[in-house]
Amino acid sequence: MSNATLDRAVKEIADEMMKRTDRGEVASYIPELARIDVNSFGLVVVDTNGHVAAAGDADTPFSIQSISKVFTLTLALGMIGDRLWERVGREPSGSPFNSIVQLERERGIPRNPFINAGAIAVTDAILSGHQPKETLGEILRFLQFLSGDSSITIDDAVAASEQRTGFRNAALANYMKSFGVLTNPVDFTLGVYFHHCAIAMSCRQLALAGRFLAHSGRNPSTGFLVVQPERARRINAIMMTCGHYDGSGEFAYRVGLPGKSGVGGGILAIAPGKASIAVWSPGLDANGNSELGRAALEILSKRLGWSIFGA
Ligand code: GLU
């Protein structure tokens, strides 16, 4: 596909999305996120050759929230490998992102690394043997390295806002601690979790950071192998089945690409062998996934024939 074809598709989809009025609701349970303008919209696609097609608010940093869980999972697998799966499962949850009920039924082992409980268990695994500050620094440096952009930072106001109001996450963490699933002090693990969710990135930075997942673990521009091909394939599989909470089936049905959403309204989607895509529109649907982000990806994937399930 020529650069011009991709540029045109991205621009036309962004233009269409910017006109839409059915934008969903901005997350308000983290007070600081409620201040974001629901009319923001950004879309960036980075293809195999490193061509960047960008439109809308492509360079505005937003709170990546749960999209950070893709990168903490990658780090945790790098640190402890398959032992991670003793603490967290790999099955879709079919439950809201912050559900407590399922955790009780399954004796403190979260269903997958992308629901909140699972991501907190993953954060705990990365934290072991380190100070919270070191772990956060490592997560941040990993993202800066992947996107080739050292300006990425944590939005401390968002982290503080969630720390003040994150009672449900505290409940999940304490519950897992009672089963011995968490090994660090709960406050330390939650502190790191809230802060990595509060990392702010633009669509451009995020699409660049996701490139290794689209290209069998390697950044095709630098040739650097971030993870083995098998690991990239498996992370994509978890994104496909669990990346949108109990909207994961619908996302697979409509978009057909591995993806991970965050309540900040971002989605990172991977077209294996083709492109890494980031979209941001802060209005959410009832499952907490970006309403227009999904709509934009649905049109893009259909128009370019990128669904992994066929054209
Ligand atoms: N930090 C958010 C929370 O734990 C992440 C949720 C999300 O992005 O889905 O509630």
Coordinates of C-alpha atoms and ligand atoms in Angstrom, one line a residue:
M1 CA 0.0 0.0 0.0
S2 CA 1.4 3.4 -0.9
N3 CA 2.0 6.1 1.8
A4 CA -0.6 8.3 0.1
T5 CA -3.3 5.6 0.3
L6 CA -2.7 5.1 4.0
D7 CA -2.5 8.8 4.7
R8 CA -5.8 9.3 2.9
A9 CA -7.6 6.6 4.8
V10 CA -6.4 7.9 8.2
K11 CA -7.3 11.5 7.3
E12 CA -10.8 10.6 6.0
I13 CA -11.6 8.4 9.0
A14 CA -10.4 11.1 11.4
D15 CA -12.5 13.8 9.6
E16 CA -15.5 11.5 9.8
M17 CA -15.0 10.9 13.5
M18 CA -14.5 14.5 14.3
K19 CA -18.0 15.2 13.0
R20 CA -19.7 12.5 15.0
T21 CA -21.9 13.5 17.9
D22 CA -22.4 9.9 19.4
R23 CA -19.1 10.2 21.4
G24 CA -19.9 8.3 24.6
E25 CA -19.1 9.5 28.1
V26 CA -15.7 10.6 29.5
A27 CA -14.7 8.4 32.5
S28 CA -15.5 10.3 35.7
Y29 CA -14.6 7.7 38.4
I30 CA -11.1 9.0 38.3
P31 CA -11.9 12.7 38.9
E32 CA -8.9 14.1 36.9
L33 CA -10.0 12.2 33.8
A34 CA -13.4 13.9 33.8
R35 CA -11.8 17.1 32.8
I36 CA -10.8 15.9 29.3
D37 CA -12.5 17.4 26.3
V38 CA -14.8 14.7 24.8
N39 CA -14.3 16.2 21.4
S40 CA -10.6 15.2 21.2
F41 CA -9.7 12.7 18.6
G42 CA -6.4 11.4 17.3
L43 CA -5.4 8.5 15.0
V44 CA -1.9 7.3 14.1
V45 CA -0.9 4.3 12.0
V46 CA 2.8 3.2 11.7
D47 CA 3.4 0.7 8.9
T48 CA 6.2 -1.8 8.4
N49 CA 8.4 0.7 6.6
G50 CA 8.1 3.2 9.4
H51 CA 5.7 5.5 7.6
V52 CA 3.6 7.4 10.1
A53 CA 0.1 8.4 9.0
A54 CA -1.4 10.8 11.5
A55 CA -4.5 12.8 11.9
G56 CA -6.4 14.9 14.5
D57 CA -4.9 15.3 18.0
A58 CA -2.1 12.8 17.1
D59 CA 0.5 14.6 19.3
T60 CA -1.6 15.4 22.3
P61 CA -0.6 13.3 25.3
F62 CA -3.5 11.5 27.1
S63 CA -3.7 9.1 30.0
I64 CA -2.9 5.6 28.6
Q65 CA -4.5 3.9 31.7
S66 CA -4.9 0.2 31.0
I67 CA -3.0 0.3 27.7
S68 CA 0.1 0.4 30.1
K69 CA -0.9 -3.2 31.0
V70 CA 0.4 -4.5 27.6
F71 CA 3.8 -3.1 28.5
T72 CA 3.9 -4.3 32.1
L73 CA 2.9 -7.8 30.9
T74 CA 5.8 -7.7 28.4
L75 CA 8.2 -6.7 31.2
A76 CA 6.9 -9.3 33.7
L77 CA 7.2 -12.1 31.1
G78 CA 10.8 -10.9 30.4
M79 CA 11.6 -11.0 34.1
I80 CA 9.9 -14.2 35.3
G81 CA 8.7 -15.9 32.1
D82 CA 6.0 -18.5 32.3
R83 CA 6.1 -18.5 36.1
L84 CA 3.8 -15.4 35.8
W85 CA 1.0 -17.8 34.8
E86 CA 1.0 -19.3 38.3
R87 CA -0.5 -15.9 39.6
V88 CA -2.7 -14.9 36.7
G89 CA -4.8 -16.7 34.1
R90 CA -5.2 -16.2 30.4
E91 CA -8.9 -16.5 29.9
P92 CA -11.4 -13.7 28.9
S93 CA -13.2 -12.6 32.0
G94 CA -16.6 -11.6 30.7
S95 CA -16.8 -9.3 33.7
P96 CA -16.3 -5.6 34.2
F97 CA -12.7 -4.4 34.4
N98 CA -12.8 -3.9 38.2
S99 CA -15.0 -6.9 39.1
I100 CA -14.5 -8.4 42.6
V101 CA -17.0 -11.3 42.4
Q102 CA -15.0 -13.4 40.0
L103 CA -11.9 -13.0 42.1
E104 CA -13.6 -14.5 45.1
R105 CA -14.9 -17.5 43.1
E106 CA -11.4 -18.2 41.7
R107 CA -9.6 -17.9 45.0
G108 CA -7.6 -14.8 44.4
I109 CA -6.2 -15.7 41.0
P110 CA -7.3 -13.1 38.4
R111 CA -8.6 -14.3 35.1
N112 CA -6.2 -12.4 32.9
P113 CA -3.4 -9.8 33.0
F114 CA -5.7 -7.1 31.6
I115 CA -8.5 -6.9 34.1
N116 CA -7.5 -4.6 37.0
A117 CA -6.8 -7.5 39.4
G118 CA -4.6 -9.3 36.9
A119 CA -2.7 -6.1 36.1
I120 CA -2.1 -5.5 39.8
A121 CA -0.7 -9.0 40.1
V122 CA 1.5 -8.4 37.1
T123 CA 2.7 -5.1 38.7
D124 CA 3.5 -6.9 41.9
A125 CA 5.6 -9.4 40.0
I126 CA 7.7 -6.7 38.4
L127 CA 8.1 -4.9 41.7
S128 CA 9.5 -7.9 43.6
G129 CA 13.1 -7.2 44.7
H130 CA 12.9 -3.5 43.7
Q131 CA 11.8 -0.2 45.2
P132 CA 8.6 1.3 43.7
K133 CA 10.5 4.2 42.2
E134 CA 13.0 1.9 40.4
T135 CA 10.1 -0.2 39.0
L136 CA 8.3 2.9 37.7
G137 CA 11.5 4.2 36.2
E138 CA 12.0 0.9 34.4
I139 CA 8.4 0.9 33.0
L140 CA 8.8 4.5 31.8
R141 CA 12.2 3.9 30.3
F142 CA 10.8 0.9 28.5
L143 CA 8.1 3.0 26.9
Q144 CA 10.5 5.8 26.0
F145 CA 12.9 3.3 24.4
L146 CA 10.1 1.6 22.4
S147 CA 8.8 4.8 21.1
G148 CA 12.2 6.5 20.7
D149 CA 10.9 9.4 22.7
S150 CA 12.4 10.4 26.0
S151 CA 9.8 13.1 26.7
I152 CA 7.1 10.5 27.9
T153 CA 6.2 11.1 31.5
I154 CA 3.8 10.2 34.3
D155 CA 0.9 12.6 34.9
D156 CA 1.2 13.0 38.6
A157 CA -2.2 14.7 39.0
V158 CA -3.9 11.7 37.4
A159 CA -1.9 9.2 39.6
A160 CA -2.8 11.2 42.8
S161 CA -6.4 11.4 41.7
E162 CA -6.7 7.7 41.3
Q163 CA -4.7 7.0 44.5
R164 CA -7.3 9.1 46.4
T165 CA -10.3 7.4 44.9
G166 CA -9.1 3.9 43.9
F167 CA -11.0 2.1 46.7
R168 CA -12.0 -0.8 44.5
N169 CA -8.5 -1.4 43.3
A170 CA -7.4 -1.4 46.9
A171 CA -10.1 -4.0 47.7
L172 CA -8.9 -6.2 44.8
A173 CA -5.2 -5.9 45.9
N174 CA -6.0 -6.6 49.6
Y175 CA -8.1 -9.6 48.5
M176 CA -5.3 -11.0 46.4
K177 CA -2.9 -10.4 49.2
S178 CA -5.0 -12.5 51.6
F179 CA -4.5 -15.4 49.2
G180 CA -0.7 -14.7 48.9
V181 CA -1.0 -13.8 45.2
L182 CA 0.7 -10.4 46.0
T183 CA 4.1 -10.6 47.6
N184 CA 4.9 -6.9 48.2
P185 CA 3.2 -4.5 50.6
V186 CA -0.1 -3.6 49.0
D187 CA 0.6 0.1 49.1
F188 CA 3.8 -0.3 47.1
T189 CA 2.1 -2.4 44.5
L190 CA -0.9 -0.1 44.2
G191 CA 1.3 2.9 44.1
V192 CA 3.2 1.5 41.1
Y193 CA 0.0 0.4 39.4
F194 CA -1.7 3.8 39.7
H195 CA 1.4 5.6 38.4
H196 CA 1.9 3.3 35.4
C197 CA -1.8 3.8 34.5
A198 CA -1.2 7.5 34.7
I199 CA 1.6 7.6 32.1
A200 CA 0.7 10.1 29.4
M201 CA 1.4 9.4 25.8
S202 CA 0.2 10.7 22.4
C203 CA -1.2 8.5 19.7
R204 CA 2.1 8.9 17.8
Q205 CA 4.2 7.7 20.8
L206 CA 1.9 4.8 21.5
A207 CA 1.7 3.6 17.9
L208 CA 5.5 3.7 17.7
A209 CA 5.8 1.8 21.1
G210 CA 3.5 -1.0 19.8
R211 CA 5.5 -1.7 16.7
F212 CA 7.4 -4.7 18.1
L213 CA 4.0 -6.5 18.5
A214 CA 3.1 -6.0 14.8
H215 CA 6.5 -7.4 13.7
S216 CA 7.1 -10.6 15.5
G217 CA 8.8 -8.9 18.5
R218 CA 11.2 -6.7 16.5
N219 CA 11.2 -3.0 15.7
P220 CA 11.5 -3.1 11.9
S221 CA 13.1 0.3 11.7
T222 CA 16.0 -0.4 14.1
G223 CA 16.1 -4.2 13.8
F224 CA 16.1 -4.5 17.6
L225 CA 14.5 -7.6 19.0
V226 CA 12.3 -6.6 21.9
V227 CA 10.8 -10.1 22.6
Q228 CA 11.0 -13.4 20.8
P229 CA 8.4 -13.9 18.0
E230 CA 6.5 -16.5 20.1
R231 CA 6.1 -14.0 22.9
A232 CA 4.8 -11.3 20.7
R233 CA 2.3 -13.7 19.2
R234 CA 1.1 -14.7 22.6
I235 CA 0.7 -11.1 23.8
N236 CA -1.3 -10.4 20.7
A237 CA -3.5 -13.4 21.5
I238 CA -4.2 -12.1 25.0
M239 CA -5.0 -8.6 23.5
M240 CA -7.4 -10.2 21.1
T241 CA -9.2 -12.2 23.7
C242 CA -9.0 -10.0 26.8
G243 CA -8.0 -6.5 25.6
H244 CA -11.5 -4.9 25.9
Y245 CA -12.9 -6.4 29.1
D246 CA -16.4 -7.7 28.5
G247 CA -16.4 -5.9 25.2
S248 CA -13.6 -8.1 23.9
G249 CA -15.9 -10.3 21.8
E250 CA -17.6 -7.3 20.2
F251 CA -14.2 -5.7 19.4
A252 CA -13.0 -9.0 17.7
Y253 CA -16.3 -9.2 15.8
R254 CA -16.2 -5.6 14.6
V255 CA -12.5 -4.8 14.3
G256 CA -10.8 -8.2 14.1
L257 CA -7.4 -7.0 15.5
P258 CA -5.6 -7.6 18.8
G259 CA -6.2 -4.4 20.8
K260 CA -6.0 -2.9 24.3
S261 CA -8.2 -0.1 25.5
G262 CA -7.8 2.2 28.5
V263 CA -10.4 4.4 30.3
G264 CA -8.5 7.4 29.1
G265 CA -10.1 6.7 25.7
G266 CA -7.1 5.3 24.0
I267 CA -6.8 2.0 22.1
L268 CA -3.6 0.4 20.9
A269 CA -4.4 -2.1 18.0
I270 CA -2.0 -4.4 16.2
A271 CA -2.3 -5.5 12.6
P272 CA 0.2 -8.3 12.6
G273 CA 2.8 -8.0 9.9
K274 CA 1.3 -4.7 8.8
A275 CA 1.0 -1.9 11.3
S276 CA 0.7 -0.6 14.8
I277 CA -2.2 1.7 15.4
A278 CA -3.2 4.1 18.2
V279 CA -6.5 5.9 18.4
W280 CA -7.8 8.3 21.1
S281 CA -11.3 9.6 21.7
P282 CA -12.1 10.0 25.4
G283 CA -15.8 9.2 25.3
L284 CA -16.4 5.6 26.5
D285 CA -19.1 3.0 25.9
A286 CA -20.9 1.1 28.6
N287 CA -17.9 -1.4 28.9
G288 CA -15.4 1.4 29.4
N289 CA -13.9 1.2 25.9
S290 CA -13.5 4.2 23.6
E291 CA -16.7 4.6 21.6
L292 CA -15.2 6.4 18.5
G293 CA -11.9 4.7 18.9
R294 CA -13.6 1.4 18.2
A295 CA -15.7 2.9 15.4
A296 CA -12.6 4.3 13.7
L297 CA -10.7 1.0 14.0
E298 CA -13.7 -0.8 12.6
I299 CA -13.7 1.4 9.5
L300 CA -9.9 1.3 9.1
S301 CA -9.6 -2.4 9.4
K302 CA -12.5 -3.0 6.9
R303 CA -11.2 -0.4 4.4
L304 CA -7.6 -1.8 4.4
G305 CA -8.6 -5.5 4.7
W306 CA -6.6 -5.8 8.0
S307 CA -8.9 -8.0 10.1
I308 CA -6.9 -11.1 11.1
F309 CA -10.1 -13.1 10.3
G310 CA -10.1 -12.2 6.6
A311 CA -11.2 -9.4 4.5
Ligands
GLU1 N1 -6.3 2.9 36.3 C1 -7.6 2.4 35.9 C2 -8.2 1.6 37.0 O1 -7.6 0.9 37.6 C3 -7.4 1.6 34.7 C4 -8.7 1.1 34.1 C5 -8.8 1.1 32.6 O2 -8.1 1.8 31.9 O3 -9.5 0.3 32.1 O4 -9.4 1.8 37.3

